[in-house]
Amino acid sequence: MAIKIQNISKTFNCFKAVDNVSVEFPDGKLTALLGPSGSGKTTLLRLVAGLESPDNTNDSKILFNGKDVSKNDVGKRQVGFVFQHYALFRHMTVFENVAFGLTVMKKKDRPAKAEIKRRVMELLQLVQLDTMYNRMPSQLSGGQRQRVALARALAIQPKVLLLDEPFGALDAKVRNELRKWLRNLHETLHFTSIFVTHDQEEALEVADQVIVMNQGRIEQIGTPDDVFHQPANEFVMQFLGEVNVFSGRIDKNNSDQIHFTASSNTDTVNLMIRPHDFEIHQQEQTEKQQIPARITRIQTAGPIVKIDFCDESGKTIIVHVSHEDFRNMKIEDGQKMYLSPKQLYVQKEC
Ligand code: ATP
């Protein structure tokens, strides 16, 4: 099921939560809606589902496989939902929860009892909970409950699966496992899904396509690699991970020459460098553009070492290196070093 949205807006009491958005969610792909709190992600998801109706404009459309469904209510759109707070029925077993959507179907559409059992057990196997089919939700962990919620959403064979921060309430380890697990499930079943998150790592790891939203608008649409390595603008660059921003300039006569200080008679630009995109040298290198800076803090953070530098203007520069590189460099607090960017992103100041 391919979904296309054209010129969709949603206004709540004069506030535009979604502002003239047009976007496609490709068939069989997992798209992440990524953005800060209040950027309109959930509202866009609810518009796709039919839980909100868009502002009335002549040219707005919500197309499911080319058919305009904007006048269809939620029941007719055949969407499955998984929300942040697993809304399982507490008085029902795992099996009954997953079977629920099938058992309440109209008689003419409802599968036979044996078929319901087969489908539910197949889904429970898929989410690796078949041995727990008889448990009550209170006897499950948070991660297991979310897997039941996912199986339940998939049971009705939805055309599209909508997930609103489905792992938001879980701890980091379980969250991480469920991400991988959702990705695997997606590779097995190939349903079209839209996944709301404000966690950039989650979006980059799980999605085929990432839509970065800000203030009700789309800042960029692309693959995880696109949005991370070729951000469309400063907002995307800043939102997708830590970044060091310098005010600098580019030589008018030689655009390869970049300087890390602004000047009144050249074009000022923003130079943005990710913490892992620096080379660190003990000595000044004449052939390279460098930033002299002193180490102010060294901190081990899991697989990387975070080093804070202070440049000559007093600005803090954050650099990440591997443990191996760190050991080889033999550096210590207070030492003066020279930083040169391996990769930088240039944006002209407005
Ligand atoms: P979060 O990550 O915090 O869930 P979000 O990106 O999903 O945020 P939305 O929930 O879509 O953002 O909300 C976008 C804006 O619309 C917010 O400013 C919110 O307060 C507003 N909004 C959402 N729903 C309503 C509503 N029913 N009535 C009034 N304002 C609303």
mmCIF file of C-alpha atoms and ligand atoms in Angstrom:
data_model
loop_
_atom_site.group_PDB
_atom_site.id
_atom_site.type_symbol
_atom_site.label_atom_id
_atom_site.label_comp_id
_atom_site.label_asym_id
_atom_site.label_seq_id
_atom_site.Cartn_x
_atom_site.Cartn_y
_atom_site.Cartn_z
ATOM 1 C CA MET A 1 0.000 0.000 0.000
ATOM 2 C CA ALA A 2 1.581 3.240 -1.127
ATOM 3 C CA ILE A 3 0.383 6.355 0.678
ATOM 4 C CA LYS A 4 0.552 9.819 -0.768
ATOM 5 C CA ILE A 5 -0.364 13.007 1.032
ATOM 6 C CA GLN A 6 -0.905 16.198 -0.892
ATOM 7 C CA ASN A 7 -1.146 19.717 0.516
ATOM 8 C CA ILE A 8 -2.410 18.623 3.925
ATOM 9 C CA SER A 9 -2.774 21.098 6.779
ATOM 10 C CA LYS A 10 -4.290 20.764 10.232
ATOM 11 C CA THR A 11 -5.157 23.772 12.359
ATOM 12 C CA PHE A 12 -6.143 23.573 16.027
ATOM 13 C CA ASN A 13 -7.634 26.848 17.275
ATOM 14 C CA CYS A 14 -5.627 29.027 14.849
ATOM 15 C CA PHE A 15 -2.434 26.976 15.460
ATOM 16 C CA LYS A 16 -1.094 25.153 12.419
ATOM 17 C CA ALA A 17 0.095 21.768 13.729
ATOM 18 C CA VAL A 18 0.644 20.493 10.163
ATOM 19 C CA ASP A 19 1.380 23.121 7.570
ATOM 20 C CA ASN A 20 0.761 22.252 3.915
ATOM 21 C CA VAL A 21 2.610 18.953 3.899
ATOM 22 C CA SER A 22 3.034 16.781 0.793
ATOM 23 C CA VAL A 23 4.830 13.472 1.125
ATOM 24 C CA GLU A 24 4.856 9.862 -0.046
ATOM 25 C CA PHE A 25 5.164 6.749 2.095
ATOM 26 C CA PRO A 26 6.411 4.049 -0.274
ATOM 27 C CA ASP A 27 4.774 0.637 -0.455
ATOM 28 C CA GLY A 28 6.317 -1.942 1.883
ATOM 29 C CA LYS A 29 8.740 0.527 3.423
ATOM 30 C CA LEU A 30 9.171 1.705 6.980
ATOM 31 C CA THR A 31 9.134 5.485 7.220
ATOM 32 C CA ALA A 32 10.157 7.309 10.400
ATOM 33 C CA LEU A 33 8.592 10.670 11.224
ATOM 34 C CA LEU A 34 11.324 12.350 13.206
ATOM 35 C CA GLY A 35 11.241 15.741 14.883
ATOM 36 C CA PRO A 36 11.215 17.569 18.201
ATOM 37 C CA SER A 37 8.237 17.611 20.520
ATOM 38 C CA GLY A 38 5.328 19.526 19.019
ATOM 39 C CA SER A 39 6.613 19.371 15.442
ATOM 40 C CA GLY A 40 3.400 17.727 14.209
ATOM 41 C CA LYS A 41 4.471 14.074 13.890
ATOM 42 C CA THR A 42 1.544 12.549 15.766
ATOM 43 C CA THR A 43 -0.931 14.861 14.065
ATOM 44 C CA LEU A 44 0.354 13.780 10.645
ATOM 45 C CA LEU A 45 0.058 10.125 11.691
ATOM 46 C CA ARG A 46 -3.495 10.688 12.930
ATOM 47 C CA LEU A 47 -4.383 12.384 9.644
ATOM 48 C CA VAL A 48 -3.177 9.300 7.742
ATOM 49 C CA ALA A 49 -5.195 7.074 10.069
ATOM 50 C CA GLY A 50 -8.364 9.129 9.750
ATOM 51 C CA LEU A 51 -8.387 9.998 13.458
ATOM 52 C CA GLU A 52 -8.129 13.693 12.507
ATOM 53 C CA SER A 53 -9.646 15.352 9.487
ATOM 54 C CA PRO A 54 -7.497 17.797 7.525
ATOM 55 C CA ASP A 55 -8.325 21.467 7.042
ATOM 56 C CA ASN A 56 -10.767 21.919 4.246
ATOM 57 C CA THR A 57 -8.833 22.979 1.181
ATOM 58 C CA ASN A 58 -9.621 22.172 -2.434
ATOM 59 C CA ASP A 59 -6.281 20.655 -3.305
ATOM 60 C CA SER A 60 -5.678 18.478 -0.217
ATOM 61 C CA LYS A 61 -5.654 14.704 -0.667
ATOM 62 C CA ILE A 62 -4.752 11.544 1.221
ATOM 63 C CA LEU A 63 -4.255 8.756 -1.312
ATOM 64 C CA PHE A 64 -4.032 5.048 -0.468
ATOM 65 C CA ASN A 65 -2.791 3.268 -3.607
ATOM 66 C CA GLY A 66 -3.961 6.242 -5.650
ATOM 67 C CA LYS A 67 -7.488 6.381 -4.122
ATOM 68 C CA ASP A 68 -8.487 9.443 -2.124
ATOM 69 C CA VAL A 69 -9.482 8.247 1.367
ATOM 70 C CA SER A 70 -9.686 11.663 3.020
ATOM 71 C CA LYS A 71 -13.468 11.306 3.420
ATOM 72 C CA ASN A 72 -13.240 7.697 4.698
ATOM 73 C CA ASP A 73 -13.450 7.230 8.428
ATOM 74 C CA VAL A 74 -10.871 5.332 10.447
ATOM 75 C CA GLY A 75 -12.656 1.958 10.226
ATOM 76 C CA LYS A 76 -12.593 1.994 6.442
ATOM 77 C CA ARG A 77 -8.880 2.745 6.112
ATOM 78 C CA GLN A 78 -7.699 -0.632 7.448
ATOM 79 C CA VAL A 79 -4.869 0.673 9.534
ATOM 80 C CA GLY A 80 -3.224 -1.040 12.482
ATOM 81 C CA PHE A 81 -1.989 0.973 15.465
ATOM 82 C CA VAL A 82 0.627 0.576 18.122
ATOM 83 C CA PHE A 83 0.889 3.348 20.682
ATOM 84 C CA GLN A 84 3.473 4.229 23.301
ATOM 85 C CA HIS A 85 1.385 2.897 26.169
ATOM 86 C CA TYR A 86 0.495 -0.658 25.356
ATOM 87 C CA ALA A 87 -3.246 -0.579 25.512
ATOM 88 C CA LEU A 88 -3.739 -4.313 25.978
ATOM 89 C CA PHE A 89 -7.014 -5.547 27.437
ATOM 90 C CA ARG A 90 -6.045 -6.442 30.987
ATOM 91 C CA HIS A 91 -8.762 -9.011 31.522
ATOM 92 C CA MET A 92 -7.825 -10.968 28.379
ATOM 93 C CA THR A 93 -5.006 -13.441 27.824
ATOM 94 C CA VAL A 94 -2.249 -12.800 25.296
ATOM 95 C CA PHE A 95 -4.083 -15.066 22.829
ATOM 96 C CA GLU A 96 -7.406 -13.260 23.336
ATOM 97 C CA ASN A 97 -5.749 -9.868 22.945
ATOM 98 C CA VAL A 98 -4.233 -10.790 19.598
ATOM 99 C CA ALA A 99 -7.437 -12.480 18.437
ATOM 100 C CA PHE A 100 -9.628 -9.548 19.481
ATOM 101 C CA GLY A 101 -9.724 -7.666 16.179
ATOM 102 C CA LEU A 102 -10.673 -10.834 14.329
ATOM 103 C CA THR A 103 -13.363 -11.935 16.764
ATOM 104 C CA VAL A 104 -15.210 -8.601 16.560
ATOM 105 C CA MET A 105 -15.325 -8.574 12.766
ATOM 106 C CA LYS A 106 -18.737 -8.623 11.109
ATOM 107 C CA LYS A 107 -19.927 -12.232 10.761
ATOM 108 C CA LYS A 108 -19.551 -12.277 6.997
ATOM 109 C CA ASP A 109 -15.879 -11.192 7.186
ATOM 110 C CA ARG A 110 -14.930 -13.071 10.349
ATOM 111 C CA PRO A 111 -12.627 -16.048 9.860
ATOM 112 C CA ALA A 112 -13.671 -19.427 11.332
ATOM 113 C CA LYS A 113 -12.526 -20.208 14.888
ATOM 114 C CA ALA A 114 -9.825 -22.628 13.706
ATOM 115 C CA GLU A 115 -8.486 -20.057 11.240
ATOM 116 C CA ILE A 116 -8.392 -17.373 13.964
ATOM 117 C CA LYS A 117 -6.433 -19.777 16.167
ATOM 118 C CA ARG A 118 -4.000 -20.573 13.371
ATOM 119 C CA ARG A 119 -3.430 -16.896 12.535
ATOM 120 C CA VAL A 120 -2.995 -15.820 16.152
ATOM 121 C CA MET A 121 -0.530 -18.607 16.948
ATOM 122 C CA GLU A 122 1.419 -17.807 13.771
ATOM 123 C CA LEU A 123 1.694 -14.166 14.826
ATOM 124 C CA LEU A 124 2.658 -15.102 18.359
ATOM 125 C CA GLN A 125 5.430 -17.268 16.951
ATOM 126 C CA LEU A 126 6.566 -14.355 14.859
ATOM 127 C CA VAL A 127 6.799 -12.113 17.896
ATOM 128 C CA GLN A 128 8.318 -15.000 19.866
ATOM 129 C CA LEU A 129 5.557 -15.176 22.445
ATOM 130 C CA ASP A 130 3.795 -18.369 21.407
ATOM 131 C CA THR A 131 4.747 -20.107 24.644
ATOM 132 C CA MET A 132 3.091 -17.298 26.621
ATOM 133 C CA TYR A 133 -0.237 -17.340 24.787
ATOM 134 C CA ASN A 134 -2.133 -18.106 27.980
ATOM 135 C CA ARG A 135 -0.607 -15.397 30.167
ATOM 136 C CA MET A 136 -2.354 -12.245 31.271
ATOM 137 C CA PRO A 137 -0.756 -8.884 30.313
ATOM 138 C CA SER A 138 0.191 -8.291 33.971
ATOM 139 C CA GLN A 139 2.465 -11.354 33.751
ATOM 140 C CA LEU A 140 4.513 -9.864 30.896
ATOM 141 C CA SER A 141 7.413 -7.414 30.772
ATOM 142 C CA GLY A 142 6.982 -4.041 29.059
ATOM 143 C CA GLY A 143 8.820 -5.222 25.944
ATOM 144 C CA GLN A 144 6.712 -8.380 25.750
ATOM 145 C CA ARG A 145 3.524 -6.347 26.060
ATOM 146 C CA GLN A 146 4.590 -4.141 23.167
ATOM 147 C CA ARG A 147 5.223 -7.239 21.072
ATOM 148 C CA VAL A 148 1.705 -8.457 21.881
ATOM 149 C CA ALA A 149 0.399 -5.010 20.863
ATOM 150 C CA LEU A 150 2.237 -5.334 17.560
ATOM 151 C CA ALA A 151 0.895 -8.863 16.947
ATOM 152 C CA ARG A 152 -2.582 -7.588 17.752
ATOM 153 C CA ALA A 153 -2.233 -4.728 15.275
ATOM 154 C CA LEU A 154 -1.002 -7.128 12.588
ATOM 155 C CA ALA A 155 -3.758 -9.702 13.186
ATOM 156 C CA ILE A 156 -6.337 -7.804 11.162
ATOM 157 C CA GLN A 157 -3.888 -7.751 8.231
ATOM 158 C CA PRO A 158 -3.843 -3.962 8.021
ATOM 159 C CA LYS A 159 -2.882 -2.234 4.819
ATOM 160 C CA VAL A 160 -0.700 0.058 6.810
ATOM 161 C CA LEU A 161 0.759 -0.062 10.285
ATOM 162 C CA LEU A 162 1.083 3.147 12.287
ATOM 163 C CA LEU A 163 3.367 3.228 15.295
ATOM 164 C CA ASP A 164 3.394 6.234 17.621
ATOM 165 C CA GLU A 165 6.557 6.159 19.775
ATOM 166 C CA PRO A 166 5.908 2.441 20.351
ATOM 167 C CA PHE A 167 9.031 1.922 22.439
ATOM 168 C CA GLY A 168 9.014 5.319 24.140
ATOM 169 C CA ALA A 169 8.090 3.996 27.586
ATOM 170 C CA LEU A 170 10.722 1.241 27.669
ATOM 171 C CA ASP A 171 14.275 1.271 28.967
ATOM 172 C CA ALA A 172 17.245 1.701 26.622
ATOM 173 C CA LYS A 173 18.205 -1.971 26.381
ATOM 174 C CA VAL A 174 14.696 -3.279 25.667
ATOM 175 C CA ARG A 175 14.138 -0.403 23.264
ATOM 176 C CA ASN A 176 17.230 -1.364 21.362
ATOM 177 C CA GLU A 177 16.221 -5.017 21.136
ATOM 178 C CA LEU A 178 12.711 -4.141 19.959
ATOM 179 C CA ARG A 179 14.054 -1.840 17.252
ATOM 180 C CA LYS A 180 16.108 -4.645 15.762
ATOM 181 C CA TRP A 181 13.248 -6.990 16.157
ATOM 182 C CA LEU A 182 10.798 -4.614 14.408
ATOM 183 C CA ARG A 183 13.270 -4.214 11.552
ATOM 184 C CA ASN A 184 13.514 -8.009 11.167
ATOM 185 C CA LEU A 185 9.761 -8.388 11.297
ATOM 186 C CA HIS A 186 9.453 -5.752 8.635
ATOM 187 C CA GLU A 187 11.904 -7.544 6.421
ATOM 188 C CA THR A 188 9.821 -10.713 6.758
ATOM 189 C CA LEU A 189 6.380 -9.179 6.207
ATOM 190 C CA HIS A 190 7.024 -6.014 4.143
ATOM 191 C CA PHE A 191 4.049 -4.026 5.375
ATOM 192 C CA THR A 192 3.935 -0.263 4.861
ATOM 193 C CA SER A 193 4.608 1.409 8.198
ATOM 194 C CA ILE A 194 4.893 4.895 9.575
ATOM 195 C CA PHE A 195 6.805 5.186 12.795
ATOM 196 C CA VAL A 196 6.770 8.325 14.968
ATOM 197 C CA THR A 197 9.846 9.009 17.059
ATOM 198 C CA HIS A 198 11.817 11.922 18.428
ATOM 199 C CA ASP A 199 14.852 9.676 18.876
ATOM 200 C CA GLN A 200 17.222 10.195 15.954
ATOM 201 C CA GLU A 201 19.173 7.011 16.630
ATOM 202 C CA GLU A 202 15.973 4.998 16.501
ATOM 203 C CA ALA A 203 14.907 6.603 13.207
ATOM 204 C CA LEU A 204 18.302 6.076 11.585
ATOM 205 C CA GLU A 205 18.501 2.469 12.698
ATOM 206 C CA VAL A 206 14.993 1.293 11.899
ATOM 207 C CA ALA A 207 13.718 3.241 8.907
ATOM 208 C CA ASP A 208 14.066 2.936 5.132
ATOM 209 C CA GLN A 209 12.983 6.557 4.772
ATOM 210 C CA VAL A 210 13.234 9.378 7.305
ATOM 211 C CA ILE A 211 11.057 12.485 7.281
ATOM 212 C CA VAL A 212 12.433 15.249 9.473
ATOM 213 C CA MET A 213 9.695 17.581 10.730
ATOM 214 C CA ASN A 214 9.868 20.962 12.413
ATOM 215 C CA GLN A 215 7.009 23.324 13.285
ATOM 216 C CA GLY A 216 4.469 21.433 11.217
ATOM 217 C CA ARG A 217 6.620 21.394 8.092
ATOM 218 C CA ILE A 218 8.961 18.936 6.469
ATOM 219 C CA GLU A 219 12.632 19.905 6.595
ATOM 220 C CA GLN A 220 13.967 16.903 4.682
ATOM 221 C CA ILE A 221 12.942 13.532 3.278
ATOM 222 C CA GLY A 222 15.605 10.942 2.575
ATOM 223 C CA THR A 223 17.257 7.688 3.495
ATOM 224 C CA PRO A 224 18.913 7.551 6.930
ATOM 225 C CA ASP A 225 22.248 8.075 5.159
ATOM 226 C CA ASP A 226 20.945 11.109 3.242
ATOM 227 C CA VAL A 227 19.626 12.946 6.253
ATOM 228 C CA PHE A 228 22.688 12.169 8.338
ATOM 229 C CA HIS A 229 25.435 12.752 5.780
ATOM 230 C CA GLN A 230 23.721 15.289 3.515
ATOM 231 C CA PRO A 231 21.498 17.333 5.790
ATOM 232 C CA ALA A 232 19.341 19.806 3.883
ATOM 233 C CA ASN A 233 19.933 22.571 6.409
ATOM 234 C CA GLU A 234 21.252 23.491 9.829
ATOM 235 C CA PHE A 235 18.118 22.320 11.611
ATOM 236 C CA VAL A 236 18.489 18.774 10.245
ATOM 237 C CA MET A 237 22.218 18.753 10.946
ATOM 238 C CA GLN A 238 21.662 19.874 14.547
ATOM 239 C CA PHE A 239 18.758 17.546 15.147
ATOM 240 C CA LEU A 240 20.537 14.447 13.906
ATOM 241 C CA GLY A 241 23.265 14.219 16.469
ATOM 242 C CA GLU A 242 25.815 16.463 18.072
ATOM 243 C CA VAL A 243 27.495 19.057 15.903
ATOM 244 C CA ASN A 244 30.088 21.824 16.318
ATOM 245 C CA VAL A 245 29.094 25.061 14.587
ATOM 246 C CA PHE A 246 31.710 27.675 13.618
ATOM 247 C CA SER A 247 31.253 31.040 12.058
ATOM 248 C CA GLY A 248 33.760 31.053 9.212
ATOM 249 C CA ARG A 249 34.436 32.230 5.685
ATOM 250 C CA ILE A 250 35.298 30.917 2.287
ATOM 251 C CA ASP A 251 37.845 32.697 0.095
ATOM 252 C CA LYS A 252 36.118 34.430 -2.807
ATOM 253 C CA ASN A 253 38.977 33.612 -5.147
ATOM 254 C CA ASN A 254 39.472 30.054 -4.025
ATOM 255 C CA SER A 255 36.369 28.328 -2.736
ATOM 256 C CA ASP A 256 38.459 25.398 -1.445
ATOM 257 C CA GLN A 257 40.004 27.708 1.133
ATOM 258 C CA ILE A 258 37.905 27.654 4.270
ATOM 259 C CA HIS A 259 38.748 29.686 7.363
ATOM 260 C CA PHE A 260 37.453 29.099 10.848
ATOM 261 C CA THR A 261 37.140 32.797 11.625
ATOM 262 C CA ALA A 262 34.661 35.299 10.229
ATOM 263 C CA SER A 263 35.771 38.427 8.427
ATOM 264 C CA SER A 264 33.911 41.535 7.367
ATOM 265 C CA ASN A 265 34.971 41.543 3.712
ATOM 266 C CA THR A 266 34.196 37.918 2.829
ATOM 267 C CA ASP A 267 31.002 35.895 2.873
ATOM 268 C CA THR A 268 30.333 34.545 6.339
ATOM 269 C CA VAL A 269 29.210 30.959 6.478
ATOM 270 C CA ASN A 270 28.264 28.428 9.147
ATOM 271 C CA LEU A 271 30.738 25.573 9.222
ATOM 272 C CA MET A 272 29.328 22.480 10.883
ATOM 273 C CA ILE A 273 31.429 19.511 11.891
ATOM 274 C CA ARG A 274 30.293 16.333 13.622
ATOM 275 C CA PRO A 275 32.324 15.260 16.679
ATOM 276 C CA HIS A 276 33.661 12.149 14.909
ATOM 277 C CA ASP A 277 34.759 14.116 11.831
ATOM 278 C CA PHE A 278 37.988 15.597 13.210
ATOM 279 C CA GLU A 279 41.608 14.558 12.895
ATOM 280 C CA ILE A 280 43.672 15.440 15.952
ATOM 281 C CA HIS A 281 47.330 16.404 15.488
ATOM 282 C CA GLN A 282 50.036 17.067 18.058
ATOM 283 C CA GLN A 283 51.869 19.451 15.710
ATOM 284 C CA GLU A 284 50.603 22.197 13.429
ATOM 285 C CA GLN A 285 50.203 20.964 9.847
ATOM 286 C CA THR A 286 51.018 23.683 7.353
ATOM 287 C CA GLU A 287 49.047 22.225 4.458
ATOM 288 C CA LYS A 288 45.762 21.963 6.367
ATOM 289 C CA GLN A 289 43.151 24.322 7.773
ATOM 290 C CA GLN A 290 43.422 23.786 11.485
ATOM 291 C CA ILE A 291 41.901 24.909 14.735
ATOM 292 C CA PRO A 292 44.397 25.211 17.615
ATOM 293 C CA ALA A 293 42.663 24.143 20.825
ATOM 294 C CA ARG A 294 43.389 22.884 24.310
ATOM 295 C CA ILE A 295 41.913 19.754 25.882
ATOM 296 C CA THR A 296 39.603 20.629 28.788
ATOM 297 C CA ARG A 297 37.967 17.258 29.479
ATOM 298 C CA ILE A 298 38.388 13.617 28.530
ATOM 299 C CA GLN A 299 35.501 11.287 29.182
ATOM 300 C CA THR A 300 35.036 7.618 28.326
ATOM 301 C CA ALA A 301 31.506 7.017 27.040
ATOM 302 C CA GLY A 302 30.889 3.376 26.092
ATOM 303 C CA PRO A 303 32.505 2.590 22.734
ATOM 304 C CA ILE A 304 33.965 6.089 22.249
ATOM 305 C CA VAL A 305 36.071 8.651 24.069
ATOM 306 C CA LYS A 306 34.612 12.169 24.214
ATOM 307 C CA ILE A 307 37.177 14.944 24.291
ATOM 308 C CA ASP A 308 36.237 18.576 24.955
ATOM 309 C CA PHE A 309 38.564 21.203 23.518
ATOM 310 C CA CYS A 310 38.598 24.951 24.028
ATOM 311 C CA ASP A 311 39.694 27.033 21.033
ATOM 312 C CA GLU A 312 41.452 30.426 21.166
ATOM 313 C CA SER A 313 38.137 32.287 21.272
ATOM 314 C CA GLY A 314 36.969 30.237 24.272
ATOM 315 C CA LYS A 315 34.546 28.121 22.269
ATOM 316 C CA THR A 316 34.066 24.471 23.286
ATOM 317 C CA ILE A 317 34.637 21.902 20.557
ATOM 318 C CA ILE A 318 33.408 18.342 21.105
ATOM 319 C CA VAL A 319 35.417 15.569 19.483
ATOM 320 C CA HIS A 320 34.728 11.819 19.574
ATOM 321 C CA VAL A 321 37.437 9.234 18.937
ATOM 322 C CA SER A 322 37.654 5.451 19.239
ATOM 323 C CA HIS A 323 39.434 3.958 22.255
ATOM 324 C CA GLU A 324 42.160 2.655 19.959
ATOM 325 C CA ASP A 325 42.834 6.082 18.428
ATOM 326 C CA PHE A 326 42.752 7.601 21.893
ATOM 327 C CA ARG A 327 45.376 5.152 23.216
ATOM 328 C CA ASN A 328 47.601 5.752 20.197
ATOM 329 C CA MET A 329 47.446 9.522 20.577
ATOM 330 C CA LYS A 330 48.759 9.514 24.145
ATOM 331 C CA ILE A 331 47.111 12.818 25.013
ATOM 332 C CA GLU A 332 46.169 14.377 28.315
ATOM 333 C CA ASP A 333 44.121 17.175 29.870
ATOM 334 C CA GLY A 334 45.394 20.703 29.193
ATOM 335 C CA GLN A 335 47.456 19.714 26.153
ATOM 336 C CA LYS A 336 47.396 21.986 23.078
ATOM 337 C CA MET A 337 46.415 20.165 19.876
ATOM 338 C CA TYR A 338 45.439 21.021 16.291
ATOM 339 C CA LEU A 339 42.078 19.929 14.952
ATOM 340 C CA SER A 340 41.405 19.531 11.259
ATOM 341 C CA PRO A 341 38.006 18.552 9.857
ATOM 342 C CA LYS A 342 37.760 15.371 7.799
ATOM 343 C CA GLN A 343 34.320 16.400 6.642
ATOM 344 C CA LEU A 344 32.353 19.575 7.105
ATOM 345 C CA TYR A 345 29.033 20.984 6.105
ATOM 346 C CA VAL A 346 28.866 24.593 4.903
ATOM 347 C CA GLN A 347 25.790 26.763 5.159
ATOM 348 C CA LYS A 348 25.589 30.400 4.163
ATOM 349 C CA GLU A 349 24.248 32.538 6.975
ATOM 350 C CA CYS A 350 20.859 34.110 6.326
HETATM 351 P P1 ATP B 1 5.445 14.884 20.619
HETATM 352 O O1 ATP B 1 6.746 14.295 20.160
HETATM 353 O O2 ATP B 1 5.606 15.726 21.852
HETATM 354 O O3 ATP B 1 4.343 13.874 20.730
HETATM 355 P P2 ATP B 1 4.517 15.780 17.995
HETATM 356 O O4 ATP B 1 5.593 16.159 17.061
HETATM 357 O O5 ATP B 1 3.902 14.434 17.824
HETATM 358 O O6 ATP B 1 5.013 15.977 19.496
HETATM 359 P P3 ATP B 1 1.838 16.786 17.795
HETATM 360 O O7 ATP B 1 1.305 15.927 18.904
HETATM 361 O O8 ATP B 1 1.456 16.432 16.412
HETATM 362 O O9 ATP B 1 3.423 16.910 17.887
HETATM 363 O O10 ATP B 1 1.391 18.277 18.090
HETATM 364 C C1 ATP B 1 1.743 19.348 17.250
HETATM 365 C C2 ATP B 1 1.181 20.633 17.828
HETATM 366 O O11 ATP B 1 -0.242 20.614 17.740
HETATM 367 C C3 ATP B 1 1.519 20.820 19.301
HETATM 368 O O12 ATP B 1 1.829 22.180 19.514
HETATM 369 C C4 ATP B 1 0.249 20.438 20.023
HETATM 370 O O13 ATP B 1 0.102 21.144 21.222
HETATM 371 C C5 ATP B 1 -0.818 20.801 19.013
HETATM 372 N N1 ATP B 1 -1.984 19.916 19.124
HETATM 373 C C6 ATP B 1 -1.997 18.597 18.877
HETATM 374 N N2 ATP B 1 -3.243 18.087 19.068
HETATM 375 C C7 ATP B 1 -4.018 19.118 19.459
HETATM 376 C C8 ATP B 1 -5.404 19.245 19.808
HETATM 377 N N3 ATP B 1 -6.223 18.201 19.764
HETATM 378 N N4 ATP B 1 -5.852 20.463 20.145
HETATM 379 C C9 ATP B 1 -5.023 21.541 20.155
HETATM 380 N N5 ATP B 1 -3.712 21.497 19.842
HETATM 381 C C10 ATP B 1 -3.214 20.292 19.491
#
